[in-house]
Coordinates of C-alpha atoms and ligand atoms in Angstrom, one line a residue:
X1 CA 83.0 95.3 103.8
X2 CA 84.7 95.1 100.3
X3 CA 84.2 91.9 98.1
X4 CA 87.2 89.4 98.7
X5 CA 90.2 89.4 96.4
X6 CA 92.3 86.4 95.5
X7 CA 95.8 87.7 93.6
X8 CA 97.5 85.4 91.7
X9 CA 101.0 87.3 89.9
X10 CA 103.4 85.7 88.8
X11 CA 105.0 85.9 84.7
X12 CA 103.5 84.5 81.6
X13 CA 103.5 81.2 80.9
X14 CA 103.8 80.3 85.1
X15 CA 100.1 78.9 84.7
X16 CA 98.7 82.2 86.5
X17 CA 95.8 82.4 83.9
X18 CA 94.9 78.9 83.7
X19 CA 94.8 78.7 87.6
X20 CA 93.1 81.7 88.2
X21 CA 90.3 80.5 85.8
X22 CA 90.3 77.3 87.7
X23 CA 89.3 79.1 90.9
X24 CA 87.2 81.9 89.4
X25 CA 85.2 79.1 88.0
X26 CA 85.1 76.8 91.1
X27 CA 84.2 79.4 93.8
X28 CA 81.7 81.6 91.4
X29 CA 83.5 84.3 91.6
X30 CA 84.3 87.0 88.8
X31 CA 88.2 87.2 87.0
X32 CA 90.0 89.9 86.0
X33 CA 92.9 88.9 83.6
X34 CA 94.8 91.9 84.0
X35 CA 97.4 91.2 81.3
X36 CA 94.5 91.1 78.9
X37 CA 94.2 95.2 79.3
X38 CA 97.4 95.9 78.9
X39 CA 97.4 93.3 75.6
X40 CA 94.7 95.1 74.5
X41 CA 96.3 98.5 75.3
X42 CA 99.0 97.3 72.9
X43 CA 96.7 96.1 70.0
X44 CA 94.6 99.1 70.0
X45 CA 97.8 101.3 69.7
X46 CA 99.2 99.5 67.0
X47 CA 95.8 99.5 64.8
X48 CA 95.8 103.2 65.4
X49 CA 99.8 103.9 64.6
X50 CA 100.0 105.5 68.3
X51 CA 103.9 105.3 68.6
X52 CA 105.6 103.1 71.7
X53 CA 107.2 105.7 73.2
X54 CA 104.2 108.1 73.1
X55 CA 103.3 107.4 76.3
X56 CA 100.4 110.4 76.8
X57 CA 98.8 108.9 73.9
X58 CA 99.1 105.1 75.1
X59 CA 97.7 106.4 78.3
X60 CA 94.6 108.3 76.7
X61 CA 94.4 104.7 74.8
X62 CA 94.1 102.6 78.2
X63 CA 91.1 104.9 79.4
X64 CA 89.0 105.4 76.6
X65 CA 89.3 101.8 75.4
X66 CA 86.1 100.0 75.2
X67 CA 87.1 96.8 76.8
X68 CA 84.5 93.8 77.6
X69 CA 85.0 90.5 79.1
X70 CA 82.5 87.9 78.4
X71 CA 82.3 84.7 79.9
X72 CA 81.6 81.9 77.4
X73 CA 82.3 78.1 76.7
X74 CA 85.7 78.5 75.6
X75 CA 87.3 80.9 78.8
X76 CA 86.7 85.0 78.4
X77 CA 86.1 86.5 75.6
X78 CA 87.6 89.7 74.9
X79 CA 86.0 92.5 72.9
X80 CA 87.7 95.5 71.8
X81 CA 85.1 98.8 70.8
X82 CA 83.1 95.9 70.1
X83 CA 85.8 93.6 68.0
X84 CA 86.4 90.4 68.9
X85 CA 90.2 90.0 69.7
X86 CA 90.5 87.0 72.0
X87 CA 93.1 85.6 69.9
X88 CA 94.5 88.3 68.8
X89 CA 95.7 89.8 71.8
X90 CA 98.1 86.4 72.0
X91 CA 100.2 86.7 69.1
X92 CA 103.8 87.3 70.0
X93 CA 104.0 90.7 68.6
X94 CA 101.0 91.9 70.9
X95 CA 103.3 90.2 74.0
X96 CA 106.0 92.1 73.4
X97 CA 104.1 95.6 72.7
X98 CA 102.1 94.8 76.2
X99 CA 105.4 94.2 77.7
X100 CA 106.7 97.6 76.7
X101 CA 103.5 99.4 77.3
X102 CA 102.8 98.2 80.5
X103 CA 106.4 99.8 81.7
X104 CA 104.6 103.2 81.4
X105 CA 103.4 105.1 84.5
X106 CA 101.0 106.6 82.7
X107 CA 99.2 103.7 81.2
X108 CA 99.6 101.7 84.2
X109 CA 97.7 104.4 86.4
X110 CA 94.7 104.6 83.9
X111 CA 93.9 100.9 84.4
X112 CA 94.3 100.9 88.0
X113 CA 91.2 102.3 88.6
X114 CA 89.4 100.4 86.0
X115 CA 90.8 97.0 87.1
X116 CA 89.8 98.1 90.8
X117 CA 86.4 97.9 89.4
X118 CA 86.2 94.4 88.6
X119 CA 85.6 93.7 92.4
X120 CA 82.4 92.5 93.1
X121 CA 80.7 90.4 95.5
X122 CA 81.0 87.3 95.7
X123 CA 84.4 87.5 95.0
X124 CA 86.9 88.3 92.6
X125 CA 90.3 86.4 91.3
X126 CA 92.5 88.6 89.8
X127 CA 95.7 87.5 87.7
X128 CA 98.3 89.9 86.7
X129 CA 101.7 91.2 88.1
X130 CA 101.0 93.4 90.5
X131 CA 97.7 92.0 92.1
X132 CA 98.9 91.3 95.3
X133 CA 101.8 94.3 95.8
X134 CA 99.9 97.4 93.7
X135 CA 96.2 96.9 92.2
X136 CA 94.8 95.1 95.8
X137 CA 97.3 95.4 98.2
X138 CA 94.5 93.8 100.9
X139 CA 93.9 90.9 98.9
X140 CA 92.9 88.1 101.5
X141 CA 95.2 85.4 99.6
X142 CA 97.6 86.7 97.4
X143 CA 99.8 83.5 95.0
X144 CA 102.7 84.3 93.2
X145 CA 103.2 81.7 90.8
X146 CA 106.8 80.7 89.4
X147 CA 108.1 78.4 86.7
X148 CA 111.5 78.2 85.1
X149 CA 112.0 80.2 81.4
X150 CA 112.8 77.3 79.9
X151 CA 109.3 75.2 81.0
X152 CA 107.4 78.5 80.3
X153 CA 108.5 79.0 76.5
X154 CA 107.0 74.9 76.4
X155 CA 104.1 75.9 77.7
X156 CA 103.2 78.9 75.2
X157 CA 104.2 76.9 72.4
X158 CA 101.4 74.4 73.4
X159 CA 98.8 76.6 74.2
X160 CA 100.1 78.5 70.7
X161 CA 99.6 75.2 68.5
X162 CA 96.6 74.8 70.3
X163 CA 95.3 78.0 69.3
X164 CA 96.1 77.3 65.5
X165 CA 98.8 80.4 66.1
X166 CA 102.7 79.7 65.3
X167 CA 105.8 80.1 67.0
X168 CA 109.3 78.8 67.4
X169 CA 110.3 77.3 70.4
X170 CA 113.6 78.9 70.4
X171 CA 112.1 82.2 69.8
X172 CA 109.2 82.1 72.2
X173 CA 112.6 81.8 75.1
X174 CA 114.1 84.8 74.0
X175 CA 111.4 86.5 74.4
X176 CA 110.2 85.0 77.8
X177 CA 113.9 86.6 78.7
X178 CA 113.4 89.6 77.3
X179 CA 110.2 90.4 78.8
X180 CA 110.9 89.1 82.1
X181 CA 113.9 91.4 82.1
X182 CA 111.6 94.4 81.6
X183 CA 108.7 93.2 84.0
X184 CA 111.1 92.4 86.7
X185 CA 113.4 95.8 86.3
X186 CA 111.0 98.1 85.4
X187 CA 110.9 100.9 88.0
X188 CA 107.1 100.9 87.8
X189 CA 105.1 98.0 89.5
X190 CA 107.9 95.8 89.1
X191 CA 106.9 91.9 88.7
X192 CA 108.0 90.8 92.6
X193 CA 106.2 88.4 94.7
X194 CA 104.4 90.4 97.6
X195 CA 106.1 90.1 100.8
X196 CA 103.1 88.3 102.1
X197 CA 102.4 86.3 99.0
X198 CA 102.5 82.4 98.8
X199 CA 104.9 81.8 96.5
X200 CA 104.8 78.5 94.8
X201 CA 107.4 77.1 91.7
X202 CA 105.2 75.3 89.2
X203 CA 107.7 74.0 87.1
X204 CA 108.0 70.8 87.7
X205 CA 103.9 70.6 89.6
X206 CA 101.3 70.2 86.8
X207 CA 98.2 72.5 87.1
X208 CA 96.5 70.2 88.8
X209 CA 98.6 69.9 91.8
X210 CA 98.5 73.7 91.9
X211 CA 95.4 74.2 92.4
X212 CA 94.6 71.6 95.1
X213 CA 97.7 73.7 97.0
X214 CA 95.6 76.7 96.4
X215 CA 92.5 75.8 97.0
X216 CA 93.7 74.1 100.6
X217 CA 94.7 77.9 101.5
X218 CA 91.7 79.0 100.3
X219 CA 89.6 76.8 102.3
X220 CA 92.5 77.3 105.4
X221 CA 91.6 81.3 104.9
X222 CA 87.8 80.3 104.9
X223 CA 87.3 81.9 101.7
X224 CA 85.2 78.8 99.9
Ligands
DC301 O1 99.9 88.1 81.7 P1 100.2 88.5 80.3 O2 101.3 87.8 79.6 O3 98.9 88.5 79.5 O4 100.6 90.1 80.4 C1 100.9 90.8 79.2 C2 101.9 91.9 79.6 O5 101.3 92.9 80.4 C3 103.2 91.4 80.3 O6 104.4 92.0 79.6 C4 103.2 92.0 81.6 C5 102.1 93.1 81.6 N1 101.3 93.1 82.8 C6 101.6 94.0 83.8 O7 102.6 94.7 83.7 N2 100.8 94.1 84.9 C7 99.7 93.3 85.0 N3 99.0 93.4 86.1 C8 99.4 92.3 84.0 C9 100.2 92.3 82.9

């Protein structure tokens, strides 16, 4: 028997990471922010001048990189060949590069292995795009997490001023366009619900309510 997998996909700023953290933390099991690997993908290749269109050398990038998660007070910490880059890997210019390198077949099939081997007993909640249709396609509860653009680019601002990062308002919703219009159209792993995914619209639901949804199918799948 393989470890249980909860997917949660959905775009950024829907609330994926926040919930998925939420549960991880709840049921003790392990997380895997997948967005964080291909953010990382993206900062890596930028510190070493490896072109965006190079996709051979983004790809030999997403399987050498030395990429640990640590749990710690404040969330996952991520370390890059042994640098810290948690915030980092959330400035805007990172999203977009992410966005752009996670359209690659190439890159995309060197992390699918590696995010395959986040699963672990207990259990492991895994937040991404294509959790529920690519990475574990027999995930026993797969979410996919909607919000509008508009309540998304509110969101990131907040979490950005939280962060002591900047951003314009205006600016973070062109971007939540743009990238949505790649993840959704791209021709590889495309950001679509599952066809058996529980999809819930959290625009107007605060995180809370969320999560008491999810955790009721949870505990209806007997997965607590
Ligand atoms: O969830 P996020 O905003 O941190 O993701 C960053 C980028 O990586 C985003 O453009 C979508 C992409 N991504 C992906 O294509 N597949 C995943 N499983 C996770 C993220």
């Amino acid at each position: 028997m393989t470890a249980a997998v909860i997917a949660i996909d959905g775009p950024s700023g829907s609330g994926k990471g926040t919930l998925a953290e939420a549960l991880a933390r709840r049921l003790g099991w392990r997380l895997l922010d997948s967005g964080a690997l291909y953010r990382s993908v993206a900062l890596a290749a930028a510190q070493r001048k490896v072109g965006f269109d190079d996709e051979a050398g983004l790809a030999d990038i997403a399987r050498q990189l030395g990429i640990e998660f640590r749990p710690g007070d404040a969330g996952i910490a991520v370390r890059l060949d042994g640098q810290d880059v948690t915030l980092q890997i959330r400035a805007e210019s990172v999203s977009a590069n992410a966005s752009r390198v996670a359209a690659l077949w190439a890159v995309r099939k060197a992390l699918l292995e590696r995010q395959r081997g986040f699963r672990c007993e207990p259990g492991l909640v895994a937040d991404g795009r294509d959790m529920g249709t690519v990475v574990f396609p027999d995930a026993q509860l797969k979410v996919f997490l909607e919000a509008s653009p508009e309540e998304r680019a509110a969101r990131r601002h907040k979490q950005l001023i939280d962060k002591g990062l900047g951003g314009s308002l205006r600016g973070l919703l062109v971007g939540i366009r743009e990238r949505d219009e790649r993840d959704r159209q791209r021709v590889e792993s495309p950001l679509v619900p599952a066809q058996d995914a529980v999809v819930i619209d959290s625009t107007a639901l605060g995180i809370d309510a969320v999560e008491q949804r999810v955790w009721q199918l949870i505990e209806a799948r007997g997965l607590s």
